[in-house]
């Protein structure tokens, strides 16, 4: 299913950062995608299921969370963090900041597991501790 991805901060993601990015609390707060109930029905997923979000820049597996706020039917939201960074536009256009908004993506149900942050970083950047 095609969607538009927006990213941003959440209270839960902020609290989890303070606790520690290597904790399960951070994965639970940042490795999620908020969707409206209609999109969840169309995809055949429920809260807590895994989905893969795919953009032209990369892909990531995250858990589904039903949004409590109104989201346009075709919009999804991932809290800022390493999971969102896998699919956002890396070009900075002289701002030194990637584009975190309005990213066209494909969302599909996934059998793959959500990776914790150290494992995700290893997958993206190779063996930790090596340059």
JSON list of C-alpha atoms in Angstrom, two decimals:
[
{"chain": "A", "resi": 1, "resn": "UNK", "atom": "CA", "xyz": [0.00, 0.00, 0.00]},
{"chain": "A", "resi": 2, "resn": "UNK", "atom": "CA", "xyz": [1.34, 3.43, -0.92]},
{"chain": "A", "resi": 3, "resn": "UNK", "atom": "CA", "xyz": [1.53, 6.07, 1.79]},
{"chain": "A", "resi": 4, "resn": "UNK", "atom": "CA", "xyz": [3.19, 9.35, 2.70]},
{"chain": "A", "resi": 5, "resn": "UNK", "atom": "CA", "xyz": [5.64, 9.15, 5.60]},
{"chain": "A", "resi": 6, "resn": "UNK", "atom": "CA", "xyz": [6.14, 11.94, 8.07]},
{"chain": "A", "resi": 7, "resn": "UNK", "atom": "CA", "xyz": [8.48, 11.72, 11.04]},
{"chain": "A", "resi": 8, "resn": "UNK", "atom": "CA", "xyz": [8.84, 13.72, 14.21]},
{"chain": "A", "resi": 9, "resn": "UNK", "atom": "CA", "xyz": [9.30, 13.56, 17.93]},
{"chain": "A", "resi": 10, "resn": "UNK", "atom": "CA", "xyz": [6.94, 11.99, 20.46]},
{"chain": "A", "resi": 11, "resn": "UNK", "atom": "CA", "xyz": [6.87, 12.23, 24.24]},
{"chain": "A", "resi": 12, "resn": "UNK", "atom": "CA", "xyz": [7.48, 8.47, 24.51]},
{"chain": "A", "resi": 13, "resn": "UNK", "atom": "CA", "xyz": [10.45, 8.57, 22.16]},
{"chain": "A", "resi": 14, "resn": "UNK", "atom": "CA", "xyz": [11.93, 11.47, 24.16]},
{"chain": "A", "resi": 15, "resn": "UNK", "atom": "CA", "xyz": [11.49, 9.63, 27.46]},
{"chain": "A", "resi": 16, "resn": "UNK", "atom": "CA", "xyz": [13.06, 6.49, 26.02]},
{"chain": "A", "resi": 17, "resn": "UNK", "atom": "CA", "xyz": [16.11, 8.43, 24.76]},
{"chain": "A", "resi": 18, "resn": "UNK", "atom": "CA", "xyz": [16.70, 9.69, 28.29]},
{"chain": "A", "resi": 19, "resn": "UNK", "atom": "CA", "xyz": [16.48, 6.13, 29.66]},
{"chain": "A", "resi": 20, "resn": "UNK", "atom": "CA", "xyz": [18.92, 4.73, 27.08]},
{"chain": "A", "resi": 21, "resn": "UNK", "atom": "CA", "xyz": [18.87, 4.00, 23.38]},
{"chain": "A", "resi": 22, "resn": "UNK", "atom": "CA", "xyz": [19.99, 0.41, 23.87]},
{"chain": "A", "resi": 23, "resn": "UNK", "atom": "CA", "xyz": [16.94, -0.47, 25.98]},
{"chain": "A", "resi": 24, "resn": "UNK", "atom": "CA", "xyz": [13.74, -2.23, 24.86]},
{"chain": "A", "resi": 25, "resn": "UNK", "atom": "CA", "xyz": [11.88, 0.91, 25.94]},
{"chain": "A", "resi": 26, "resn": "UNK", "atom": "CA", "xyz": [13.52, 2.82, 23.08]},
{"chain": "A", "resi": 27, "resn": "UNK", "atom": "CA", "xyz": [12.63, 0.13, 20.53]},
{"chain": "A", "resi": 28, "resn": "UNK", "atom": "CA", "xyz": [9.02, 0.16, 21.75]},
{"chain": "A", "resi": 29, "resn": "UNK", "atom": "CA", "xyz": [8.88, 3.97, 21.47]},
{"chain": "A", "resi": 30, "resn": "UNK", "atom": "CA", "xyz": [10.72, 4.56, 18.19]},
{"chain": "A", "resi": 31, "resn": "UNK", "atom": "CA", "xyz": [10.52, 1.37, 16.09]},
{"chain": "A", "resi": 32, "resn": "UNK", "atom": "CA", "xyz": [6.81, 1.87, 15.41]},
{"chain": "A", "resi": 33, "resn": "UNK", "atom": "CA", "xyz": [4.63, 3.27, 12.69]},
{"chain": "A", "resi": 34, "resn": "UNK", "atom": "CA", "xyz": [1.40, 5.06, 13.51]},
{"chain": "A", "resi": 35, "resn": "UNK", "atom": "CA", "xyz": [-1.47, 4.37, 11.11]},
{"chain": "A", "resi": 36, "resn": "UNK", "atom": "CA", "xyz": [-5.12, 5.20, 11.06]},
{"chain": "A", "resi": 37, "resn": "UNK", "atom": "CA", "xyz": [-7.56, 2.29, 11.54]},
{"chain": "A", "resi": 38, "resn": "UNK", "atom": "CA", "xyz": [-8.72, 2.37, 7.90]},
{"chain": "A", "resi": 39, "resn": "UNK", "atom": "CA", "xyz": [-5.20, 1.85, 6.55]},
{"chain": "A", "resi": 40, "resn": "UNK", "atom": "CA", "xyz": [-4.64, -0.95, 9.06]},
{"chain": "A", "resi": 41, "resn": "UNK", "atom": "CA", "xyz": [-7.83, -2.69, 7.86]},
{"chain": "A", "resi": 42, "resn": "UNK", "atom": "CA", "xyz": [-6.84, -2.31, 4.20]},
{"chain": "A", "resi": 43, "resn": "UNK", "atom": "CA", "xyz": [-3.39, -3.78, 4.92]},
{"chain": "A", "resi": 44, "resn": "UNK", "atom": "CA", "xyz": [-4.86, -6.57, 7.03]},
{"chain": "A", "resi": 45, "resn": "UNK", "atom": "CA", "xyz": [-2.72, -5.71, 10.06]},
{"chain": "A", "resi": 46, "resn": "UNK", "atom": "CA", "xyz": [-3.45, -5.13, 13.72]},
{"chain": "A", "resi": 47, "resn": "UNK", "atom": "CA", "xyz": [-1.73, -3.16, 16.42]},
{"chain": "A", "resi": 48, "resn": "UNK", "atom": "CA", "xyz": [1.55, -4.90, 17.29]},
{"chain": "A", "resi": 49, "resn": "UNK", "atom": "CA", "xyz": [1.96, -6.58, 13.88]},
{"chain": "A", "resi": 50, "resn": "UNK", "atom": "CA", "xyz": [5.15, -5.98, 11.93]},
{"chain": "A", "resi": 51, "resn": "UNK", "atom": "CA", "xyz": [5.21, -4.11, 8.63]},
{"chain": "A", "resi": 52, "resn": "UNK", "atom": "CA", "xyz": [8.00, -3.16, 6.27]},
{"chain": "A", "resi": 53, "resn": "UNK", "atom": "CA", "xyz": [8.17, 0.48, 5.21]},
{"chain": "A", "resi": 54, "resn": "UNK", "atom": "CA", "xyz": [9.99, 0.86, 1.90]},
{"chain": "A", "resi": 55, "resn": "UNK", "atom": "CA", "xyz": [11.17, 4.09, 0.28]},
{"chain": "A", "resi": 56, "resn": "UNK", "atom": "CA", "xyz": [13.58, 4.74, -2.56]},
{"chain": "A", "resi": 57, "resn": "UNK", "atom": "CA", "xyz": [16.22, 5.35, 0.14]},
{"chain": "A", "resi": 58, "resn": "UNK", "atom": "CA", "xyz": [15.89, 2.13, 2.13]},
{"chain": "A", "resi": 59, "resn": "UNK", "atom": "CA", "xyz": [13.54, -0.06, 4.12]},
{"chain": "A", "resi": 60, "resn": "UNK", "atom": "CA", "xyz": [12.83, -0.90, 7.74]},
{"chain": "A", "resi": 61, "resn": "UNK", "atom": "CA", "xyz": [10.62, -3.27, 9.71]},
{"chain": "A", "resi": 62, "resn": "UNK", "atom": "CA", "xyz": [8.58, -1.61, 12.48]},
{"chain": "A", "resi": 63, "resn": "UNK", "atom": "CA", "xyz": [5.57, -2.44, 14.66]},
{"chain": "A", "resi": 64, "resn": "UNK", "atom": "CA", "xyz": [2.11, -1.08, 13.86]},
{"chain": "A", "resi": 65, "resn": "UNK", "atom": "CA", "xyz": [0.45, 1.28, 16.32]},
{"chain": "A", "resi": 66, "resn": "UNK", "atom": "CA", "xyz": [-3.03, 2.68, 15.82]},
{"chain": "A", "resi": 67, "resn": "UNK", "atom": "CA", "xyz": [-2.93, 6.45, 15.95]},
{"chain": "A", "resi": 68, "resn": "UNK", "atom": "CA", "xyz": [-5.00, 8.22, 18.57]},
{"chain": "A", "resi": 69, "resn": "UNK", "atom": "CA", "xyz": [-4.79, 11.48, 16.61]},
{"chain": "A", "resi": 70, "resn": "UNK", "atom": "CA", "xyz": [-6.36, 12.14, 13.23]},
{"chain": "A", "resi": 71, "resn": "UNK", "atom": "CA", "xyz": [-4.08, 11.22, 10.33]},
{"chain": "A", "resi": 72, "resn": "UNK", "atom": "CA", "xyz": [-5.02, 11.65, 6.69]},
{"chain": "A", "resi": 73, "resn": "UNK", "atom": "CA", "xyz": [-5.99, 8.32, 5.17]},
{"chain": "A", "resi": 74, "resn": "UNK", "atom": "CA", "xyz": [-2.75, 7.89, 3.20]},
{"chain": "A", "resi": 75, "resn": "UNK", "atom": "CA", "xyz": [-0.31, 9.20, 5.85]},
{"chain": "A", "resi": 76, "resn": "UNK", "atom": "CA", "xyz": [1.86, 7.24, 8.28]},
{"chain": "A", "resi": 77, "resn": "UNK", "atom": "CA", "xyz": [4.09, 8.54, 11.07]},
{"chain": "A", "resi": 78, "resn": "UNK", "atom": "CA", "xyz": [7.33, 7.10, 12.47]},
{"chain": "A", "resi": 79, "resn": "UNK", "atom": "CA", "xyz": [9.00, 8.75, 15.47]},
{"chain": "A", "resi": 80, "resn": "UNK", "atom": "CA", "xyz": [12.45, 10.20, 14.77]},
{"chain": "A", "resi": 81, "resn": "UNK", "atom": "CA", "xyz": [15.25, 7.74, 15.33]},
{"chain": "A", "resi": 82, "resn": "UNK", "atom": "CA", "xyz": [17.37, 5.13, 13.56]},
{"chain": "A", "resi": 83, "resn": "UNK", "atom": "CA", "xyz": [14.33, 3.25, 12.22]},
{"chain": "A", "resi": 84, "resn": "UNK", "atom": "CA", "xyz": [12.90, 6.38, 10.57]},
{"chain": "A", "resi": 85, "resn": "UNK", "atom": "CA", "xyz": [16.37, 7.31, 9.32]},
{"chain": "A", "resi": 86, "resn": "UNK", "atom": "CA", "xyz": [16.45, 4.11, 7.23]},
{"chain": "A", "resi": 87, "resn": "UNK", "atom": "CA", "xyz": [13.72, 5.46, 4.94]},
{"chain": "A", "resi": 88, "resn": "UNK", "atom": "CA", "xyz": [14.02, 9.26, 4.96]},
{"chain": "A", "resi": 89, "resn": "UNK", "atom": "CA", "xyz": [15.61, 11.25, 2.18]},
{"chain": "A", "resi": 90, "resn": "UNK", "atom": "CA", "xyz": [19.32, 11.57, 3.02]},
{"chain": "A", "resi": 91, "resn": "UNK", "atom": "CA", "xyz": [19.96, 14.61, 0.80]},
{"chain": "A", "resi": 92, "resn": "UNK", "atom": "CA", "xyz": [20.25, 17.75, 2.90]},
{"chain": "A", "resi": 93, "resn": "UNK", "atom": "CA", "xyz": [19.98, 20.42, 0.19]},
{"chain": "A", "resi": 94, "resn": "UNK", "atom": "CA", "xyz": [22.54, 22.62, 2.04]},
{"chain": "A", "resi": 95, "resn": "UNK", "atom": "CA", "xyz": [20.61, 22.54, 5.33]},
{"chain": "A", "resi": 96, "resn": "UNK", "atom": "CA", "xyz": [22.69, 19.73, 6.90]},
{"chain": "A", "resi": 97, "resn": "UNK", "atom": "CA", "xyz": [19.38, 18.09, 7.84]},
{"chain": "A", "resi": 98, "resn": "UNK", "atom": "CA", "xyz": [17.71, 15.27, 5.91]},
{"chain": "A", "resi": 99, "resn": "UNK", "atom": "CA", "xyz": [14.14, 15.63, 4.70]},
{"chain": "A", "resi": 100, "resn": "UNK", "atom": "CA", "xyz": [11.93, 14.06, 7.38]},
{"chain": "A", "resi": 101, "resn": "UNK", "atom": "CA", "xyz": [8.54, 14.91, 5.82]},
{"chain": "A", "resi": 102, "resn": "UNK", "atom": "CA", "xyz": [6.35, 13.89, 2.89]},
{"chain": "A", "resi": 103, "resn": "UNK", "atom": "CA", "xyz": [8.31, 10.83, 1.80]},
{"chain": "A", "resi": 104, "resn": "UNK", "atom": "CA", "xyz": [6.53, 8.46, -0.60]},
{"chain": "A", "resi": 105, "resn": "UNK", "atom": "CA", "xyz": [6.67, 4.91, 0.77]},
{"chain": "A", "resi": 106, "resn": "UNK", "atom": "CA", "xyz": [5.22, 1.46, 0.30]},
{"chain": "A", "resi": 107, "resn": "UNK", "atom": "CA", "xyz": [3.94, -0.37, 3.39]},
{"chain": "A", "resi": 108, "resn": "UNK", "atom": "CA", "xyz": [3.58, -4.16, 3.40]},
{"chain": "A", "resi": 109, "resn": "UNK", "atom": "CA", "xyz": [2.93, -6.77, 6.11]},
{"chain": "A", "resi": 110, "resn": "UNK", "atom": "CA", "xyz": [6.21, -8.36, 7.26]},
{"chain": "A", "resi": 111, "resn": "UNK", "atom": "CA", "xyz": [7.22, -11.66, 8.81]},
{"chain": "A", "resi": 112, "resn": "UNK", "atom": "CA", "xyz": [10.64, -10.21, 9.66]},
{"chain": "A", "resi": 113, "resn": "UNK", "atom": "CA", "xyz": [11.40, -9.10, 13.21]},
{"chain": "A", "resi": 114, "resn": "UNK", "atom": "CA", "xyz": [11.94, -5.52, 14.32]},
{"chain": "A", "resi": 115, "resn": "UNK", "atom": "CA", "xyz": [15.66, -5.08, 14.99]},
{"chain": "A", "resi": 116, "resn": "UNK", "atom": "CA", "xyz": [16.93, -3.50, 18.19]},
{"chain": "A", "resi": 117, "resn": "UNK", "atom": "CA", "xyz": [19.19, -0.49, 17.74]},
{"chain": "A", "resi": 118, "resn": "UNK", "atom": "CA", "xyz": [22.60, -2.24, 18.00]},
{"chain": "A", "resi": 119, "resn": "UNK", "atom": "CA", "xyz": [21.51, -4.91, 15.51]},
{"chain": "A", "resi": 120, "resn": "UNK", "atom": "CA", "xyz": [20.05, -2.31, 13.14]},
{"chain": "A", "resi": 121, "resn": "UNK", "atom": "CA", "xyz": [23.28, -0.29, 13.28]},
{"chain": "A", "resi": 122, "resn": "UNK", "atom": "CA", "xyz": [25.33, -3.43, 12.60]},
{"chain": "A", "resi": 123, "resn": "UNK", "atom": "CA", "xyz": [23.13, -4.24, 9.60]},
{"chain": "A", "resi": 124, "resn": "UNK", "atom": "CA", "xyz": [23.46, -0.73, 8.22]},
{"chain": "A", "resi": 125, "resn": "UNK", "atom": "CA", "xyz": [27.09, 0.05, 9.01]},
{"chain": "A", "resi": 126, "resn": "UNK", "atom": "CA", "xyz": [28.72, -3.38, 9.27]},
{"chain": "A", "resi": 127, "resn": "UNK", "atom": "CA", "xyz": [30.68, -4.72, 12.20]},
{"chain": "A", "resi": 128, "resn": "UNK", "atom": "CA", "xyz": [30.67, -2.38, 15.15]},
{"chain": "A", "resi": 129, "resn": "UNK", "atom": "CA", "xyz": [34.06, -1.11, 16.23]},
{"chain": "A", "resi": 130, "resn": "UNK", "atom": "CA", "xyz": [35.58, -1.27, 12.75]},
{"chain": "A", "resi": 131, "resn": "UNK", "atom": "CA", "xyz": [36.26, 1.72, 10.56]}
]
